[in-house]
XYZ file of C-alpha atoms in Angstrom:
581
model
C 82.306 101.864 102.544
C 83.038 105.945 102.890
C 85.826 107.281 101.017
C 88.122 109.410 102.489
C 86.302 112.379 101.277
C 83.204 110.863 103.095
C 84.531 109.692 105.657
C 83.729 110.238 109.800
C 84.686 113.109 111.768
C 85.586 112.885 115.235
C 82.423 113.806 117.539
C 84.589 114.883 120.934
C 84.602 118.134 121.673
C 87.875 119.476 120.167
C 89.891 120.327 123.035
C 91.591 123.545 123.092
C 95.804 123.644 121.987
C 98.823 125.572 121.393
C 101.822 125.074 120.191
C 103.541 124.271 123.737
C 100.989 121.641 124.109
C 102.805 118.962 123.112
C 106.539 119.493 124.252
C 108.046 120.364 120.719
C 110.834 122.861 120.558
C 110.229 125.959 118.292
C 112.177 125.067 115.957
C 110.579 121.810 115.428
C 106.876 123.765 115.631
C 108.468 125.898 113.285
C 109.384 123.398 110.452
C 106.239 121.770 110.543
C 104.482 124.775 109.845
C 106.382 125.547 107.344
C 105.888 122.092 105.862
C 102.096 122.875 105.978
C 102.139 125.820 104.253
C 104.351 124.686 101.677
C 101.529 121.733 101.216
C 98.650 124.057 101.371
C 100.508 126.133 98.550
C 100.988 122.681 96.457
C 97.258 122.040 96.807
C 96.452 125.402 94.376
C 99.178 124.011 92.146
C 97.601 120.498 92.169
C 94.038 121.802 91.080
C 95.678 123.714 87.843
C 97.225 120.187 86.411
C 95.442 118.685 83.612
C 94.834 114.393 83.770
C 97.359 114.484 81.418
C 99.706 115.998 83.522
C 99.266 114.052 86.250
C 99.739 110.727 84.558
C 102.838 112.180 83.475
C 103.992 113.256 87.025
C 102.777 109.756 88.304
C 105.175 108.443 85.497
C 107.985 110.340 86.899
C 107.207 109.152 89.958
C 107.955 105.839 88.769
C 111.185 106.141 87.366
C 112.562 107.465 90.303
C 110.946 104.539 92.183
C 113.318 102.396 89.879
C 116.188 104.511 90.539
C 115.870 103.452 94.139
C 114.713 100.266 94.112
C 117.528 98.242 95.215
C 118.758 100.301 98.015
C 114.787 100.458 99.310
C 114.650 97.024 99.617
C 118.521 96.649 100.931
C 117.692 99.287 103.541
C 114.520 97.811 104.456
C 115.986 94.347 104.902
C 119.140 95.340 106.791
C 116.660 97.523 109.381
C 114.686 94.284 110.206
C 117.918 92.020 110.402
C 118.036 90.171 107.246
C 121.570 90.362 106.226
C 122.950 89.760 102.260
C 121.901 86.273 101.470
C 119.267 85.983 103.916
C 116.532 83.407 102.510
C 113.741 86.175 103.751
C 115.218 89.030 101.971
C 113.030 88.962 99.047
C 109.983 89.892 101.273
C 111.101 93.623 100.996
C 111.513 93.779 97.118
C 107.536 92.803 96.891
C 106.414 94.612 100.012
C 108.402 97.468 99.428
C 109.577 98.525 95.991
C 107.204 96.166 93.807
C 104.231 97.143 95.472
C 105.069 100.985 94.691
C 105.751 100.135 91.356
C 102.433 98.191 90.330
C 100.257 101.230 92.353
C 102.001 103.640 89.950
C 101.094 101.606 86.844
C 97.715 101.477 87.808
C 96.962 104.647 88.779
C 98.596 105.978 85.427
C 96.284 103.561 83.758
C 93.385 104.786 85.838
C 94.080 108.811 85.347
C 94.732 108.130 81.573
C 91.145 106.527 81.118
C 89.704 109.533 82.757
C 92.000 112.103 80.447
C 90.079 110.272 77.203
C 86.826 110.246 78.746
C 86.515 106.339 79.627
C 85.738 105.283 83.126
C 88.656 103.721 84.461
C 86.370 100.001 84.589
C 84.633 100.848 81.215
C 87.079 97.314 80.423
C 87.062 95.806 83.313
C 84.621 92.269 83.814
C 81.710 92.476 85.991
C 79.221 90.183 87.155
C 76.648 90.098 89.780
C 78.151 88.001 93.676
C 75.625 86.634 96.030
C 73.238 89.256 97.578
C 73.179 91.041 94.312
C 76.088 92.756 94.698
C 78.009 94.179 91.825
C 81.259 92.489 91.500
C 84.217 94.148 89.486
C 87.061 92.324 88.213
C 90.172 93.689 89.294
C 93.214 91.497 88.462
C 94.464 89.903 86.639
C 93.835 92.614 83.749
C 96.858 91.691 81.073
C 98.481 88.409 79.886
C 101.637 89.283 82.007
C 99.778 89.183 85.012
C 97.783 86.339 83.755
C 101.173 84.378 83.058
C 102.974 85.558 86.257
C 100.305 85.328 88.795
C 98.503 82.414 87.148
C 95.381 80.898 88.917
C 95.355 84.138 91.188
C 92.573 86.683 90.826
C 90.564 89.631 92.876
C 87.230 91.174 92.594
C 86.442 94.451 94.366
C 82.172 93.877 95.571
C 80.104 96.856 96.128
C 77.634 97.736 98.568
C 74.412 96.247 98.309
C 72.358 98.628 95.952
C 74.915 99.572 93.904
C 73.882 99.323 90.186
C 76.661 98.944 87.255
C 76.396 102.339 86.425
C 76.537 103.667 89.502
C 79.887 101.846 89.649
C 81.151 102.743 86.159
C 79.841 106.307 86.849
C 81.531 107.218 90.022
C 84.883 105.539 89.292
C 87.386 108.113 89.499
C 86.394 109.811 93.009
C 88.148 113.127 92.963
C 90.046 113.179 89.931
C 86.518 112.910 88.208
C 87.084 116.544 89.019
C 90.662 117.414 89.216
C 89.951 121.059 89.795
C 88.519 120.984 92.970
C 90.784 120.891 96.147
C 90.985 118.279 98.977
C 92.810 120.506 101.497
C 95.592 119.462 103.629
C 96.258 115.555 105.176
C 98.218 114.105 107.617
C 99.176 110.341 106.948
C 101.058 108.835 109.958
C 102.733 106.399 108.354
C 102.805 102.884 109.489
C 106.049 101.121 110.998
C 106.361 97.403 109.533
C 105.584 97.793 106.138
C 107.858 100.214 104.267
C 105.008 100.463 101.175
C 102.501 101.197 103.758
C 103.333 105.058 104.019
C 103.966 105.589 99.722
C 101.095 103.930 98.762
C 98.721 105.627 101.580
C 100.037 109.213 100.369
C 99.147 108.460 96.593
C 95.742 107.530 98.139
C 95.512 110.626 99.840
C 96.225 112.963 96.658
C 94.322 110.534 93.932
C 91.275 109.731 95.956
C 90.901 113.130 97.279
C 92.704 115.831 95.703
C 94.688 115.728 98.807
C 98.211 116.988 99.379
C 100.221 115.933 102.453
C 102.686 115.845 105.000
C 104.043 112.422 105.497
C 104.601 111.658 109.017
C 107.358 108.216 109.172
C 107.056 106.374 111.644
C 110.280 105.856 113.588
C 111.055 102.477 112.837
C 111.381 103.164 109.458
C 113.537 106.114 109.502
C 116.416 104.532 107.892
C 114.155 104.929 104.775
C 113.298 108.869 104.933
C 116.236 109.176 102.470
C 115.043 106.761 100.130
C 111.216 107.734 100.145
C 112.801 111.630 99.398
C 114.275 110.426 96.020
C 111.317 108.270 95.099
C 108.887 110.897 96.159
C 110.564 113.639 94.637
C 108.230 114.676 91.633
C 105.953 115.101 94.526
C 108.483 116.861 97.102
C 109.858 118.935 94.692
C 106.366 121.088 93.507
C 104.773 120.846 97.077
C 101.936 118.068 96.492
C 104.025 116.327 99.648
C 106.674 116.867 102.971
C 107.987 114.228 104.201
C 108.816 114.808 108.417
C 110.371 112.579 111.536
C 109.504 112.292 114.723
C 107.234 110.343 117.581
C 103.623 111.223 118.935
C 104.844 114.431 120.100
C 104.949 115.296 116.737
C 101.747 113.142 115.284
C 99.804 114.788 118.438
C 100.807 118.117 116.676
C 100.233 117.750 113.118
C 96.704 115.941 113.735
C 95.795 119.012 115.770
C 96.917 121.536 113.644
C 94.486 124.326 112.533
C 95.443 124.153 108.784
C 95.108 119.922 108.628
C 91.457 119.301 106.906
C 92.275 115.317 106.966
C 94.230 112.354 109.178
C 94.729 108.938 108.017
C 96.149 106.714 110.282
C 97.888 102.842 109.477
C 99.019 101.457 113.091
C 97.149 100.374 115.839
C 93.764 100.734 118.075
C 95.931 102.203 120.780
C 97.011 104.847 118.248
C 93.890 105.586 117.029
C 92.506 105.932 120.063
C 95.018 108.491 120.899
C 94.228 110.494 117.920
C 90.289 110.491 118.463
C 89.630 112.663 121.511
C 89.943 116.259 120.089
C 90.115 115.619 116.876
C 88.175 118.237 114.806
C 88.709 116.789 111.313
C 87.793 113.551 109.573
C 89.879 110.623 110.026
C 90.630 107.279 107.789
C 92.529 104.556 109.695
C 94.171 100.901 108.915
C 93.806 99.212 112.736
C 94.506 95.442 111.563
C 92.558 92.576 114.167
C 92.791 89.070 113.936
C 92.810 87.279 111.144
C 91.199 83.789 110.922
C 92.698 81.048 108.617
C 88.846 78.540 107.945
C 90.563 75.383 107.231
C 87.376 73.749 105.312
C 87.213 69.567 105.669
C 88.090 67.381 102.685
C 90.020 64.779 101.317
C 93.237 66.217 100.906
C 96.914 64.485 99.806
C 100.119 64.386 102.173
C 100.924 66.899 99.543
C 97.829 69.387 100.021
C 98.388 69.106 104.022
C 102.741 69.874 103.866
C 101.585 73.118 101.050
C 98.617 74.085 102.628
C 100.433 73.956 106.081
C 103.194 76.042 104.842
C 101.244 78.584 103.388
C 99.531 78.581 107.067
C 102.526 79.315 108.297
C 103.306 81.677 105.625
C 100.051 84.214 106.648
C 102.005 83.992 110.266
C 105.688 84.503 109.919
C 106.119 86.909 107.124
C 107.430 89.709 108.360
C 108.341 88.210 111.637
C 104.686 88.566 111.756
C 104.754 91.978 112.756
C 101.818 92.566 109.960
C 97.959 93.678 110.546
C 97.366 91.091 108.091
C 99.159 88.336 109.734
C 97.177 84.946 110.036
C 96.331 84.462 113.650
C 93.595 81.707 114.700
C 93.502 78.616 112.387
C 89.517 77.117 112.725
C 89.467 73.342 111.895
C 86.815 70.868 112.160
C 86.935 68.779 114.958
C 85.126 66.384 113.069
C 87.504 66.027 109.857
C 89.459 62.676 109.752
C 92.680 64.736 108.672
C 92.592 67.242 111.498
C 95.760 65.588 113.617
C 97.538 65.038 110.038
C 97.294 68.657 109.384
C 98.015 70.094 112.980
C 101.347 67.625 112.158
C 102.316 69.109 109.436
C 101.306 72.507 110.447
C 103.420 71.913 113.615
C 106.596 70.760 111.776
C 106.257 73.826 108.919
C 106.471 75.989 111.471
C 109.310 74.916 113.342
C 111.319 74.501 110.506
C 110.333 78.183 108.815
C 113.672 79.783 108.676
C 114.807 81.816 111.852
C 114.851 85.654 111.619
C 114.922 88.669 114.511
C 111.723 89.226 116.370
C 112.288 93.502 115.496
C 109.305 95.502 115.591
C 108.921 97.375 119.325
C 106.771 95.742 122.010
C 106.974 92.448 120.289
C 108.751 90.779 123.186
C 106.083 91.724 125.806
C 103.239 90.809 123.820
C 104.909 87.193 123.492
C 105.407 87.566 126.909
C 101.645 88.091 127.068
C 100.873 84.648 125.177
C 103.488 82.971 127.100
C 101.573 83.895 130.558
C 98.255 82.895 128.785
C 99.359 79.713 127.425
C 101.631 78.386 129.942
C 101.004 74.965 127.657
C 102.081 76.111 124.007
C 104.113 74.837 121.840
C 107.340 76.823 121.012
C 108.921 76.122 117.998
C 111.436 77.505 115.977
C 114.318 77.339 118.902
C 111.832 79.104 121.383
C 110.773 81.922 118.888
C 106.950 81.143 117.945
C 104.343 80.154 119.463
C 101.776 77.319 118.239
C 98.564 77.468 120.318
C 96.101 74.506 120.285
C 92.988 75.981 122.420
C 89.599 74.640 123.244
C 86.925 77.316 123.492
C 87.043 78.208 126.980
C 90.383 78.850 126.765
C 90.791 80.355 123.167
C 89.567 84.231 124.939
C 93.094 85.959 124.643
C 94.213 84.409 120.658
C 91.041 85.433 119.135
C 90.687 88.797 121.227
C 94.355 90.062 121.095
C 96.602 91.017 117.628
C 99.376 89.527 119.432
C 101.302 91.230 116.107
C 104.321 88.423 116.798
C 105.089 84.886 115.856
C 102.128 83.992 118.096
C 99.582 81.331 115.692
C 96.584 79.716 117.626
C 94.245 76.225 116.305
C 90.663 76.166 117.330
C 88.318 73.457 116.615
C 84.564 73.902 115.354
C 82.252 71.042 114.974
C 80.936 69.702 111.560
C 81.562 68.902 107.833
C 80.636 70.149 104.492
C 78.367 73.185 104.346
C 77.707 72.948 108.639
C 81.090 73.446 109.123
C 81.378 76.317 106.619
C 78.338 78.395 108.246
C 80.036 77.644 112.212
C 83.537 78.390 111.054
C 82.012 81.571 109.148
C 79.697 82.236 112.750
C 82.654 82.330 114.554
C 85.112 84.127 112.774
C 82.437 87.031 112.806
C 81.441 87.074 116.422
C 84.483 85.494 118.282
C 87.476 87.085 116.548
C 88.306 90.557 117.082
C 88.417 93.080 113.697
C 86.992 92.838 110.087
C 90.528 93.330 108.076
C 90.561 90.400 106.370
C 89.717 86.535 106.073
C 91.335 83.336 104.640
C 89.884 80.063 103.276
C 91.237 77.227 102.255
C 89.187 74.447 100.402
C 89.797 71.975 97.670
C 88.656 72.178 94.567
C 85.961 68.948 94.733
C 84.924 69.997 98.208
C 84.250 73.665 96.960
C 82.575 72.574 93.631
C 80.496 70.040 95.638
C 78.925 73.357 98.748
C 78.719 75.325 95.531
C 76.742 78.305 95.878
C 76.535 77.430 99.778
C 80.329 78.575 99.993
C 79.691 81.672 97.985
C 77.007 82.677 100.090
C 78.731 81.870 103.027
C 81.986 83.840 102.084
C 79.708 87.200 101.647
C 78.367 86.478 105.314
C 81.758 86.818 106.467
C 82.794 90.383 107.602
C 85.796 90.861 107.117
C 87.105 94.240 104.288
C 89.469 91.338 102.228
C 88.192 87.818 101.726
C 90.982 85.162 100.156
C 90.036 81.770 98.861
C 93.224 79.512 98.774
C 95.296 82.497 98.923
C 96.185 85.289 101.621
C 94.692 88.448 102.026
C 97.943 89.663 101.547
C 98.102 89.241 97.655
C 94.898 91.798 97.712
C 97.124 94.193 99.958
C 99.839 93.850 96.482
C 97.184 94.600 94.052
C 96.868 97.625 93.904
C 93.614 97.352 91.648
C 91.816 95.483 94.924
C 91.222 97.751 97.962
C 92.400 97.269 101.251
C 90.618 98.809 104.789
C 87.980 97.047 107.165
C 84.689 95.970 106.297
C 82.181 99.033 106.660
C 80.995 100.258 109.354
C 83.581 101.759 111.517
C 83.244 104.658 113.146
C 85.270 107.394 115.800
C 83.583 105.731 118.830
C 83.680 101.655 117.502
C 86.602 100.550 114.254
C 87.780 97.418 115.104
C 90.109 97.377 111.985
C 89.890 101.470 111.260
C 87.602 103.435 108.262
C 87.463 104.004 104.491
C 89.839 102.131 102.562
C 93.499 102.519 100.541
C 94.748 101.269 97.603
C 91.968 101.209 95.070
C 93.527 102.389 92.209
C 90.597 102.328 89.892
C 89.228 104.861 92.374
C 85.439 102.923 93.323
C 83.329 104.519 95.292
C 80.768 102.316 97.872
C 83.433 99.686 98.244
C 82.330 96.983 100.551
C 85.253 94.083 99.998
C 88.162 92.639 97.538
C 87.708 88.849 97.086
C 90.836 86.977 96.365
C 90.962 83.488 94.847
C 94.055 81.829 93.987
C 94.865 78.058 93.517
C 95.066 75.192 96.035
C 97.615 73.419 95.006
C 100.320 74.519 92.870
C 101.916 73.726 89.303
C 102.227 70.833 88.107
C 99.769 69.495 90.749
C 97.225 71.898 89.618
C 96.994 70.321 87.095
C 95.515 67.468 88.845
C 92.356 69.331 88.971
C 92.003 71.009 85.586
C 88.151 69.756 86.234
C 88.319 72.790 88.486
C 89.102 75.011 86.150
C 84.992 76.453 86.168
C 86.497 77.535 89.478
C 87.707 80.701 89.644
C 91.576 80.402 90.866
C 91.367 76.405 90.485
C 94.392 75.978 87.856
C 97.781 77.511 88.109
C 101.185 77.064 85.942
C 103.233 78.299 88.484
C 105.212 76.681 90.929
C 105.208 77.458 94.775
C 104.840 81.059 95.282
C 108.057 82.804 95.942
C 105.807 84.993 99.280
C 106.333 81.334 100.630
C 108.691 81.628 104.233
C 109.258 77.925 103.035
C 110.714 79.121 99.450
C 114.255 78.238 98.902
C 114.432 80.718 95.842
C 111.822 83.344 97.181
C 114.675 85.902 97.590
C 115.767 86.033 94.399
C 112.311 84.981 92.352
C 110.837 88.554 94.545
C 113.777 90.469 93.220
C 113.655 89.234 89.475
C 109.670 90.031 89.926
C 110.230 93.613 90.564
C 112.839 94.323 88.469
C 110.694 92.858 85.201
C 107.959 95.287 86.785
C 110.668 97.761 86.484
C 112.497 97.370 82.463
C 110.015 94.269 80.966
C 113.205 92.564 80.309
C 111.507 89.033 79.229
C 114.779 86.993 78.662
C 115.720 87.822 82.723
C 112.267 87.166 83.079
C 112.710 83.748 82.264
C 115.384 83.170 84.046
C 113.739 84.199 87.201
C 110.583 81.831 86.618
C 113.297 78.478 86.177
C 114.595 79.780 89.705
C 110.601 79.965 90.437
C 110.641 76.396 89.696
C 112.850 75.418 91.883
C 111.098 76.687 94.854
């Protein structure tokens, strides 16, 4: 996969523009420019600062992450409806504050490596993944992460042809040589996510050498103040701006004759805005949908009720207003425990707790299902949709990110390893984007296809890949990379170009693999057979991500704030509160 230093320009002839182009006011013209030019000054001061210093400024940046944590995720939470005591709250401590928080560590790690010569994997485990890939372990990389995301793991894989040197050699991407400038960016920042936009500018100035001006999206405006005082140590020496505004303003800044870069995190529609006339490369985060391969075996009443709430899970987090967001569940038609899993997949989801449908357009796009599916099921009082489809019908669930509380079943012929290669067949060619993938499969089932299943998990397309966990715990590490599979281009990316994240800096990155446990503590233990399976024992209880966790609020919030002072007494009183998910 390109990195954003690499990656595609736009091939329409630019067409011409001035500043009354695009409706602003001069004043508004006026402050962007200056914004620029303060960036493009901040770029010369970038390329004087040692590794050293930059590990130190990345440092900084941390602390004044802490400072803000708890009104971030307060702010973020009260913008999307979830009031004090809300049982969803704790969503916006991990997706918001947390997830700054770990990227910071890691790219500190990652710089300071570099300062004393290392290569920032010169530690890190690698082995060789089917088609002779080279596969780098990613996470976990300590014993805290070992103990607090136990059984949970990610591996970045490289393009075919990629040696271990290569790898270990061109880790680092532009800070491998911090002296040389990566011009000016643009990151439109996405609106449902309110890491999204931090973590993409850090991207932007690590991978590249690349100051910015931070374009927030509206619905997160609320948070401009609180991304100012985080971002300060950035702000304040001109590495970053931080502006408002719509697509009068994106239109602007993406045409601008000093911007050398645009990375984009939102839609196709928005993407495809950006493309004609664009004169610089772009990087972009489109989303698609996401299948959920539900693999045949002999699973518990237990396994079905956890495995259908994490299911449910992959939909409703975040009101399922995420690119991530499972979307089409594929089950074998053939599996004798297909109608006790659509049961308990049909009662998990009505019983999820209720929250505001928020993000914009989300109301017509349910709309949209509602006038395609004049037969779904709506649970949840009439707020989500649950979409059983045969395939002549199952055209608009796998070809539209309905981005809503909209979850659709489809059934594939076929056990063991035929199933695998159909479900695998159809995810690729039926389902629209290559974001990312989930599969779940028990332990004895997955030890029983073995190296079938590995196989087929590198046949599927898709730029994440989690086993018995959701792609979303590779979007949180910020050691995995997130971004579609490779291949997209200006004319055809069904889920955007390049990649984000990657704070070990890899160059030729072709996927991040996630495994994590199917079934949790203490009936992981159960299968402590599995254990030669990577992910197949855990020690921890029902993750607190869970929609269905009755102490995920406050498990999230004790998680980031140990990321935050290492206090391990509160520690441990956040993992009893864990066990009483």
């Amino acid at each position: 996969m390109t990195t954003p230093a690499k990656s595609t320009p736009a091939t329409t002839p630019p067409t011409p523009t001035s500043p009354s182009d695009h409706g602003l006011a001069e004043d508004v013209r006026a402050g962007l420019d200056l914004a620029i030019a303060a960036v493009a000054a901040g770029g010369r001061t970038w390329a004087l600062l040692t590794l050293g210093q930059r590990r130190t400024l990345l440092q900084r940046i941390r602390a004044s992450v802490a400072t803000v944590a708890d009104e971030w995720a307060d702010v973020a939470a009260t913008s999307k409806g979830l009031g004090p005591g809300h049982p969803l709250r704790g969503e916006e401590w991990l997706s918001g504050p947390y997830a700054a928080l770990v990227a910071l560590d890691a790219y500190a790690d990652t710089v300071g490596a570099l300062a004393r010569g290392e290569s920032p994997i010169a530690r890190a485990a690698i082995r060789r993944a089917p088609g002779g890939r080279v596969a780098v372990r990613t996470s976990p990389l300590t014993a805290t992460d070992r103990l607090l995301l136990s059984g949970y793991s990610t591996e970045v894989w490289l393009e075919p042809g990629t040696s271990v040197a290569d790898a270990r050699g061109s880790a680092g991407l532009a800070q491998r040589h911090p002296e040389e400038p990566g011009g000016v960016g643009v990151v439109l920042g996405a609106g449902n996510v309110s890491s999204i936009p931090f973590l993409d500018v850090l991207y932007e100035l690590l991978s590249a050498n690349r100051t910015a001006i931070l374009k927030v999206n509206p619905t997160q405006d609320a948070l401009v103040p609180v991304f100012e005082r985080a971002l300060a140590p950035l702000i304040e020496p001109g590495f970053l701006r931080i502006v408002r505004g719509g697509g009068d303003v994106g239109a602007y800044l993406t045409r601008h004759p000093s911007i050398d870069h645009v990375h984009v995190t939102g839609s196709e529609a928005t993407f495809r805005a950006i493309v004609p006339g664009l004169t610089v490369p772009i990087t972009a985060e489109l989303g698609g949908v996401s299948p959920i391969i539900v693999v045949p075996g002999d699973w518990s009443d237990a396994d079905l009720r956890f495995q259908a709430e994490h299911v449910v899970t992959m939909r409703l987090q975040n009101a399922g207003h995420n690119c991530i967001a499972g979307q089409v569940v594929i089950v074998s038609s053939d599996w004798s425990q297909r109608d006790a899993f659509l049961r308990e997949l049909r009662t998990a989801y009505d019983r999820a707790p209720q929250r505001t449908v928020w993000y914009p357009g989300s109301e017509a796009r349910m709309d949209a299902a509602r006038a395609a599916y004049p037969d779904a099921a709506w649970c949840g009082d009439g707020t989500r949709a649950l979409v059983v489809a045969d395939a002549a019908e199952a055209a608009a669930v796998e070809q539209t990110e309905y981005f809503a509380p909209v979850l659709g079943v489809v059934s594939v012929a076929g056990l063991g390893q035929d199933f695998v290669d159909a479900a695998v067949a159809h995810a690729n060619e039926r389902l629209m984007g290559t974001l990312g993938a989930n599969v779940l499969v028990d332990p004895v089932t997955q030890r029983a296809l073995g190296d079938g299943f590995e196989r087929a998990m590198a046949d599927l397309r898709y730029g994440t890949v989690a086993i018995n966990a959701w792609t979303a715990f590779g979007f949180l590490t910020p050691t995995a990379t997130w971004g579609a599979f490779p291949g997209g281009t200006v004319d055809d990316a069904p889920s955007g170009i390049g990649v984000v994240h990657n704070a070990f800096l890899l160059d030729r990155v072709e996927r991040t693999v996630v495994r994590g446990p199917f079934r949790p503590f203490p009936r992981s233990l159960s299968t402590a057979r599995a254990q030669r399976l990577r992910g197949g024992l855990s020690v921890l209880p029902k993750p607190p991500w869970f929609v269905t966790s009755r102490t995920g609020a406050a498990v999230s919030e004790g998680f980031t704030r140990f990321r935050i002072d290492g206090d391990w007494a509160k520690m441990a009183v956040t993992l009893l509160r864990a066990f009483r998910a």
